[in-house]
Amino acid sequence: MRIDMSGKTALVTGASSGIGAGIAQALADAGACVTIVGRDPERLSRIAKQIENSGGRVAQCRVDLREAGASDRAVAGALKTFGRLDVLVHAAGLFEVGEVDDPSISLERQWDVNVKVPFDMTQHALAKMEPGGSVLFLGSIAGVVGFAGASAYCATKGAVENLVRALALDAAKHQVRVNALAPGNVRTPMNEHVLANPAYEARMLEQTPLGRIGEVSDIAPAAVFLVSDAASYITGTSLVVDGGWTAH
């Protein structure tokens, strides 16, 4: 099955690296026009150039989504550039590791990036999206099971799981679907600091039935499927892509 996103437009946050960049590229490869959102202008430009070099149509939105009004500006920019909005992907995320009694670990920081920002942007975008559109949140297996040393992160991803179910009910009147994609252990810049520990990686491999750490290329196709018309009867759910990690 080949998924064709021609004529569709997508807005992808956290698109300057990792899973967000991979999803943006995959959407462009499927024919969608893509607005990529990120804070780092150099990295954002590099991803935009990669998409252009592969024949895709892309616009850049350099913004810190934690700033007041940033979500609205990003949505307005995408609409102005491509004239419509069919897909919204919330790939921006913050992952901080530390024991619960470590005062440097902030639930508020991670909540703002992982929950509040995507909720706010969905509020701004929903009524402006085309019927048949799709909103995709990036969840995590940390929203399904607990991880020692990541309690704040787990709290935010658990919230995403239930937020998606509730938003799907509200968005249905707009004929917009809302789902989550929950990756397992995937090599990205966001978690390279933990996977750099050989003992940690060994533990993760032991718990992964498929016996390997995931790659962005394992996640992006699943995202494209969920936001495409091929998944037009799927809403309010979370697709786990984790090599079998949560099957234990």
mmCIF file of C-alpha atoms in Angstrom:
data_model
loop_
_atom_site.group_PDB
_atom_site.id
_atom_site.type_symbol
_atom_site.label_atom_id
_atom_site.label_comp_id
_atom_site.label_asym_id
_atom_site.label_seq_id
_atom_site.Cartn_x
_atom_site.Cartn_y
_atom_site.Cartn_z
ATOM 1 C CA MET A 1 0.000 0.000 0.000
ATOM 2 C CA ARG A 2 1.401 3.383 -1.001
ATOM 3 C CA ILE A 3 0.104 6.336 0.988
ATOM 4 C CA ASP A 4 -0.481 9.428 -1.134
ATOM 5 C CA MET A 5 -0.621 12.761 0.721
ATOM 6 C CA SER A 6 -0.680 14.895 -2.420
ATOM 7 C CA GLY A 7 -2.781 18.021 -1.990
ATOM 8 C CA LYS A 8 -2.485 17.823 1.805
ATOM 9 C CA THR A 9 -0.587 20.214 4.048
ATOM 10 C CA ALA A 10 1.024 19.432 7.385
ATOM 11 C CA LEU A 11 2.462 21.372 10.313
ATOM 12 C CA VAL A 12 5.118 19.474 12.290
ATOM 13 C CA THR A 13 6.591 20.784 15.540
ATOM 14 C CA GLY A 14 9.950 19.633 16.843
ATOM 15 C CA ALA A 15 10.941 19.123 13.224
ATOM 16 C CA SER A 16 14.548 20.286 13.413
ATOM 17 C CA SER A 17 15.817 16.874 14.557
ATOM 18 C CA GLY A 18 14.940 13.350 15.584
ATOM 19 C CA ILE A 19 11.470 11.902 15.156
ATOM 20 C CA GLY A 20 9.929 15.244 14.177
ATOM 21 C CA ALA A 21 12.400 15.684 11.323
ATOM 22 C CA GLY A 22 11.814 12.110 10.205
ATOM 23 C CA ILE A 23 8.041 12.559 10.170
ATOM 24 C CA ALA A 24 8.325 15.835 8.245
ATOM 25 C CA GLN A 25 10.516 14.156 5.630
ATOM 26 C CA ALA A 26 8.200 11.156 5.355
ATOM 27 C CA LEU A 27 5.146 13.387 4.903
ATOM 28 C CA ALA A 28 6.928 15.361 2.199
ATOM 29 C CA ASP A 29 8.012 12.122 0.502
ATOM 30 C CA ALA A 30 4.332 11.089 0.468
ATOM 31 C CA GLY A 31 3.462 14.348 -1.342
ATOM 32 C CA ALA A 32 2.341 16.665 1.467
ATOM 33 C CA CYS A 33 3.390 20.299 1.737
ATOM 34 C CA VAL A 34 5.058 20.626 5.124
ATOM 35 C CA THR A 35 5.641 23.530 7.523
ATOM 36 C CA ILE A 36 8.409 22.611 9.950
ATOM 37 C CA VAL A 37 8.594 24.267 13.353
ATOM 38 C CA GLY A 38 11.670 24.509 15.562
ATOM 39 C CA ARG A 39 13.787 26.849 17.685
ATOM 40 C CA ASP A 40 17.213 26.305 16.126
ATOM 41 C CA PRO A 41 17.429 28.152 12.795
ATOM 42 C CA GLU A 42 20.531 26.288 11.619
ATOM 43 C CA ARG A 43 19.111 22.822 12.243
ATOM 44 C CA LEU A 44 15.706 23.840 10.862
ATOM 45 C CA SER A 45 17.287 25.132 7.658
ATOM 46 C CA ARG A 46 19.253 21.907 7.284
ATOM 47 C CA ILE A 47 16.082 19.799 7.492
ATOM 48 C CA ALA A 48 14.279 22.133 5.085
ATOM 49 C CA LYS A 49 17.134 21.766 2.583
ATOM 50 C CA GLN A 50 16.989 17.977 2.871
ATOM 51 C CA ILE A 51 13.259 18.013 2.138
ATOM 52 C CA GLU A 52 13.713 20.368 -0.797
ATOM 53 C CA ASN A 53 16.547 18.286 -2.206
ATOM 54 C CA SER A 54 14.281 15.242 -2.186
ATOM 55 C CA GLY A 55 11.655 17.136 -4.156
ATOM 56 C CA GLY A 56 9.374 18.157 -1.295
ATOM 57 C CA ARG A 57 7.667 21.471 -0.623
ATOM 58 C CA VAL A 58 8.538 22.933 2.764
ATOM 59 C CA ALA A 59 8.233 26.154 4.759
ATOM 60 C CA GLN A 60 10.097 27.020 7.945
ATOM 61 C CA CYS A 61 8.689 28.502 11.144
ATOM 62 C CA ARG A 62 11.410 29.469 13.616
ATOM 63 C CA VAL A 63 9.707 29.917 16.974
ATOM 64 C CA ASP A 64 9.889 28.873 20.614
ATOM 65 C CA LEU A 65 6.438 27.417 21.174
ATOM 66 C CA ARG A 66 6.629 28.168 24.897
ATOM 67 C CA GLU A 67 6.372 31.902 24.147
ATOM 68 C CA ALA A 68 2.968 33.579 24.397
ATOM 69 C CA GLY A 69 1.130 33.531 21.074
ATOM 70 C CA ALA A 70 3.673 31.235 19.406
ATOM 71 C CA SER A 71 1.206 28.434 18.681
ATOM 72 C CA ASP A 72 -1.193 30.824 16.990
ATOM 73 C CA ARG A 73 1.626 32.319 14.893
ATOM 74 C CA ALA A 74 2.789 28.897 13.760
ATOM 75 C CA VAL A 75 -0.695 27.844 12.668
ATOM 76 C CA ALA A 76 -1.312 31.188 10.939
ATOM 77 C CA GLY A 77 2.014 30.923 9.129
ATOM 78 C CA ALA A 78 1.233 27.464 7.801
ATOM 79 C CA LEU A 79 -2.182 28.608 6.572
ATOM 80 C CA LYS A 80 -0.723 31.699 4.923
ATOM 81 C CA THR A 81 1.973 29.729 3.112
ATOM 82 C CA PHE A 82 -0.037 26.762 1.844
ATOM 83 C CA GLY A 83 -3.642 27.964 2.138
ATOM 84 C CA ARG A 84 -4.980 25.052 4.176
ATOM 85 C CA LEU A 85 -4.123 22.755 7.076
ATOM 86 C CA ASP A 86 -4.863 19.036 6.992
ATOM 87 C CA VAL A 87 -2.369 17.568 9.438
ATOM 88 C CA LEU A 88 -0.929 18.748 12.744
ATOM 89 C CA VAL A 89 1.884 16.703 14.306
ATOM 90 C CA HIS A 90 3.081 17.485 17.826
ATOM 91 C CA ALA A 91 6.611 16.057 17.801
ATOM 92 C CA ALA A 92 8.312 18.649 20.028
ATOM 93 C CA GLY A 93 9.237 17.142 23.371
ATOM 94 C CA LEU A 94 11.371 17.479 26.480
ATOM 95 C CA PHE A 95 12.897 14.477 28.276
ATOM 96 C CA GLU A 96 14.683 15.038 31.586
ATOM 97 C CA VAL A 97 16.107 12.162 33.604
ATOM 98 C CA GLY A 98 16.700 12.325 37.346
ATOM 99 C CA GLU A 99 15.537 10.965 40.653
ATOM 100 C CA VAL A 100 12.338 12.434 42.051
ATOM 101 C CA ASP A 101 14.254 14.110 44.900
ATOM 102 C CA ASP A 102 16.559 15.905 42.426
ATOM 103 C CA PRO A 103 15.489 19.583 42.590
ATOM 104 C CA SER A 104 16.796 20.228 39.061
ATOM 105 C CA ILE A 105 14.101 17.998 37.564
ATOM 106 C CA SER A 106 11.024 20.059 36.718
ATOM 107 C CA LEU A 107 7.570 18.711 36.086
ATOM 108 C CA GLU A 108 6.482 22.183 35.002
ATOM 109 C CA ARG A 109 9.123 22.440 32.242
ATOM 110 C CA GLN A 110 8.267 19.070 30.781
ATOM 111 C CA TRP A 111 4.523 19.645 31.198
ATOM 112 C CA ASP A 112 4.743 22.914 29.260
ATOM 113 C CA VAL A 113 6.498 21.324 26.268
ATOM 114 C CA ASN A 114 4.903 17.871 26.247
ATOM 115 C CA VAL A 115 1.299 18.715 27.190
ATOM 116 C CA LYS A 116 0.452 22.425 27.390
ATOM 117 C CA VAL A 117 2.009 23.536 24.096
ATOM 118 C CA PRO A 118 0.371 20.804 21.967
ATOM 119 C CA PHE A 119 -2.958 21.360 23.726
ATOM 120 C CA ASP A 120 -2.776 25.111 23.054
ATOM 121 C CA MET A 121 -1.809 24.604 19.419
ATOM 122 C CA THR A 122 -4.625 22.121 18.890
ATOM 123 C CA GLN A 123 -7.039 24.702 20.303
ATOM 124 C CA HIS A 124 -5.795 27.285 17.796
ATOM 125 C CA ALA A 125 -5.765 24.885 14.853
ATOM 126 C CA LEU A 126 -8.857 22.740 15.212
ATOM 127 C CA ALA A 127 -11.509 25.023 13.726
ATOM 128 C CA LYS A 128 -9.120 26.005 10.917
ATOM 129 C CA MET A 129 -8.328 22.453 9.823
ATOM 130 C CA GLU A 130 -9.891 20.827 6.810
ATOM 131 C CA PRO A 131 -12.635 18.215 7.363
ATOM 132 C CA GLY A 132 -10.955 14.833 7.263
ATOM 133 C CA GLY A 133 -7.873 16.316 8.927
ATOM 134 C CA SER A 134 -5.769 14.694 11.596
ATOM 135 C CA VAL A 135 -3.914 15.675 14.768
ATOM 136 C CA LEU A 136 -1.108 13.423 15.965
ATOM 137 C CA PHE A 137 0.514 13.610 19.395
ATOM 138 C CA LEU A 138 3.858 11.984 20.154
ATOM 139 C CA GLY A 139 3.345 9.861 23.209
ATOM 140 C CA SER A 140 5.750 7.278 24.588
ATOM 141 C CA ILE A 141 5.857 3.896 26.222
ATOM 142 C CA ALA A 142 6.561 6.051 29.298
ATOM 143 C CA GLY A 143 2.885 6.979 29.142
ATOM 144 C CA VAL A 144 1.965 3.312 29.452
ATOM 145 C CA VAL A 145 4.462 2.036 32.031
ATOM 146 C CA GLY A 146 6.607 3.687 34.689
ATOM 147 C CA PHE A 147 10.334 4.341 34.415
ATOM 148 C CA ALA A 148 12.496 4.900 37.472
ATOM 149 C CA GLY A 149 14.245 8.259 37.267
ATOM 150 C CA ALA A 150 11.694 9.704 34.835
ATOM 151 C CA SER A 151 8.588 10.280 36.947
ATOM 152 C CA ALA A 152 7.904 13.790 35.624
ATOM 153 C CA TYR A 153 8.299 12.687 32.010
ATOM 154 C CA CYS A 154 6.041 9.682 32.612
ATOM 155 C CA ALA A 155 3.411 12.008 34.099
ATOM 156 C CA THR A 156 3.372 14.147 30.973
ATOM 157 C CA LYS A 157 3.173 11.216 28.581
ATOM 158 C CA GLY A 158 0.442 9.586 30.637
ATOM 159 C CA ALA A 159 -1.484 12.834 30.331
ATOM 160 C CA VAL A 160 -1.024 12.776 26.554
ATOM 161 C CA GLU A 161 -2.618 9.323 26.381
ATOM 162 C CA ASN A 162 -5.865 10.475 27.998
ATOM 163 C CA LEU A 163 -5.790 13.934 26.413
ATOM 164 C CA VAL A 164 -5.874 12.267 23.005
ATOM 165 C CA ARG A 165 -8.949 10.242 23.921
ATOM 166 C CA ALA A 166 -10.823 13.325 25.138
ATOM 167 C CA LEU A 167 -9.739 15.560 22.257
ATOM 168 C CA ALA A 168 -10.868 12.926 19.769
ATOM 169 C CA LEU A 169 -14.408 13.293 21.109
ATOM 170 C CA ASP A 170 -14.308 17.093 20.832
ATOM 171 C CA ALA A 171 -12.659 17.113 17.395
ATOM 172 C CA ALA A 172 -15.140 14.688 15.850
ATOM 173 C CA LYS A 173 -17.643 17.496 15.255
ATOM 174 C CA HIS A 174 -15.014 19.119 13.017
ATOM 175 C CA GLN A 175 -14.462 15.780 11.245
ATOM 176 C CA VAL A 176 -10.869 15.835 12.527
ATOM 177 C CA ARG A 177 -9.223 12.758 14.014
ATOM 178 C CA VAL A 178 -6.879 12.828 17.023
ATOM 179 C CA ASN A 179 -4.435 10.024 17.804
ATOM 180 C CA ALA A 180 -1.112 9.375 19.494
ATOM 181 C CA LEU A 181 1.982 7.518 18.412
ATOM 182 C CA ALA A 182 3.893 5.960 21.311
ATOM 183 C CA PRO A 183 7.485 5.064 20.404
ATOM 184 C CA GLY A 184 9.674 2.827 22.498
ATOM 185 C CA ASN A 185 13.429 3.233 22.778
ATOM 186 C CA VAL A 186 14.486 5.120 19.649
ATOM 187 C CA ARG A 187 17.863 6.633 18.839
ATOM 188 C CA THR A 188 17.335 10.393 18.720
ATOM 189 C CA PRO A 189 19.218 13.463 19.955
ATOM 190 C CA MET A 190 16.679 13.731 22.798
ATOM 191 C CA ASN A 191 17.671 10.430 24.420
ATOM 192 C CA GLU A 192 21.253 9.961 23.232
ATOM 193 C CA HIS A 193 22.470 10.869 26.714
ATOM 194 C CA VAL A 194 20.807 7.806 28.245
ATOM 195 C CA LEU A 195 21.573 5.418 25.390
ATOM 196 C CA ALA A 196 25.214 6.498 25.659
ATOM 197 C CA ASN A 197 25.309 4.402 28.833
ATOM 198 C CA PRO A 198 26.133 0.825 27.687
ATOM 199 C CA ALA A 199 24.522 -0.682 30.789
ATOM 200 C CA TYR A 200 21.264 1.180 30.137
ATOM 201 C CA GLU A 201 21.193 0.161 26.485
ATOM 202 C CA ALA A 202 21.885 -3.445 27.430
ATOM 203 C CA ARG A 203 18.918 -3.423 29.833
ATOM 204 C CA MET A 204 16.649 -1.987 27.160
ATOM 205 C CA LEU A 205 17.780 -4.595 24.641
ATOM 206 C CA GLU A 206 17.083 -7.377 27.119
ATOM 207 C CA GLN A 207 13.511 -6.115 27.482
ATOM 208 C CA THR A 208 12.893 -5.646 23.744
ATOM 209 C CA PRO A 209 11.687 -8.848 22.059
ATOM 210 C CA LEU A 210 12.887 -7.720 18.620
ATOM 211 C CA GLY A 211 16.347 -7.275 20.101
ATOM 212 C CA ARG A 212 17.298 -3.824 18.891
ATOM 213 C CA ILE A 213 16.890 -0.151 19.657
ATOM 214 C CA GLY A 214 14.455 1.569 17.305
ATOM 215 C CA GLU A 215 15.382 4.088 14.637
ATOM 216 C CA VAL A 216 13.490 7.135 13.412
ATOM 217 C CA SER A 217 12.827 5.205 10.200
ATOM 218 C CA ASP A 218 10.763 2.759 12.282
ATOM 219 C CA ILE A 219 8.522 5.538 13.591
ATOM 220 C CA ALA A 220 7.938 7.953 10.701
ATOM 221 C CA PRO A 221 5.987 5.539 8.438
ATOM 222 C CA ALA A 222 3.588 4.758 11.290
ATOM 223 C CA ALA A 223 3.000 8.487 11.763
ATOM 224 C CA VAL A 224 2.250 8.996 8.073
ATOM 225 C CA PHE A 225 -0.231 6.129 8.161
ATOM 226 C CA LEU A 226 -2.076 7.507 11.197
ATOM 227 C CA VAL A 227 -2.536 10.984 9.698
ATOM 228 C CA SER A 228 -3.448 9.712 6.228
ATOM 229 C CA ASP A 229 -6.821 8.799 4.753
ATOM 230 C CA ALA A 230 -5.776 5.144 5.096
ATOM 231 C CA ALA A 231 -6.541 5.564 8.814
ATOM 232 C CA SER A 232 -9.756 7.531 8.310
ATOM 233 C CA TYR A 233 -11.704 5.405 10.828
ATOM 234 C CA ILE A 234 -9.052 5.547 13.554
ATOM 235 C CA THR A 235 -9.381 8.190 16.260
ATOM 236 C CA GLY A 236 -8.867 8.473 20.004
ATOM 237 C CA THR A 237 -6.236 5.769 20.156
ATOM 238 C CA SER A 238 -2.495 5.326 20.669
ATOM 239 C CA LEU A 239 -0.311 3.205 18.401
ATOM 240 C CA VAL A 240 2.650 1.709 20.263
ATOM 241 C CA VAL A 241 5.779 1.173 18.155
ATOM 242 C CA ASP A 242 8.291 -0.330 20.559
ATOM 243 C CA GLY A 243 9.696 -3.601 19.241
ATOM 244 C CA GLY A 244 7.478 -5.480 21.682
ATOM 245 C CA TRP A 245 8.798 -3.742 24.807
ATOM 246 C CA THR A 246 5.359 -3.309 26.412
ATOM 247 C CA ALA A 247 4.243 -6.826 25.476
ATOM 248 C CA HIS A 248 5.862 -8.260 28.631
#
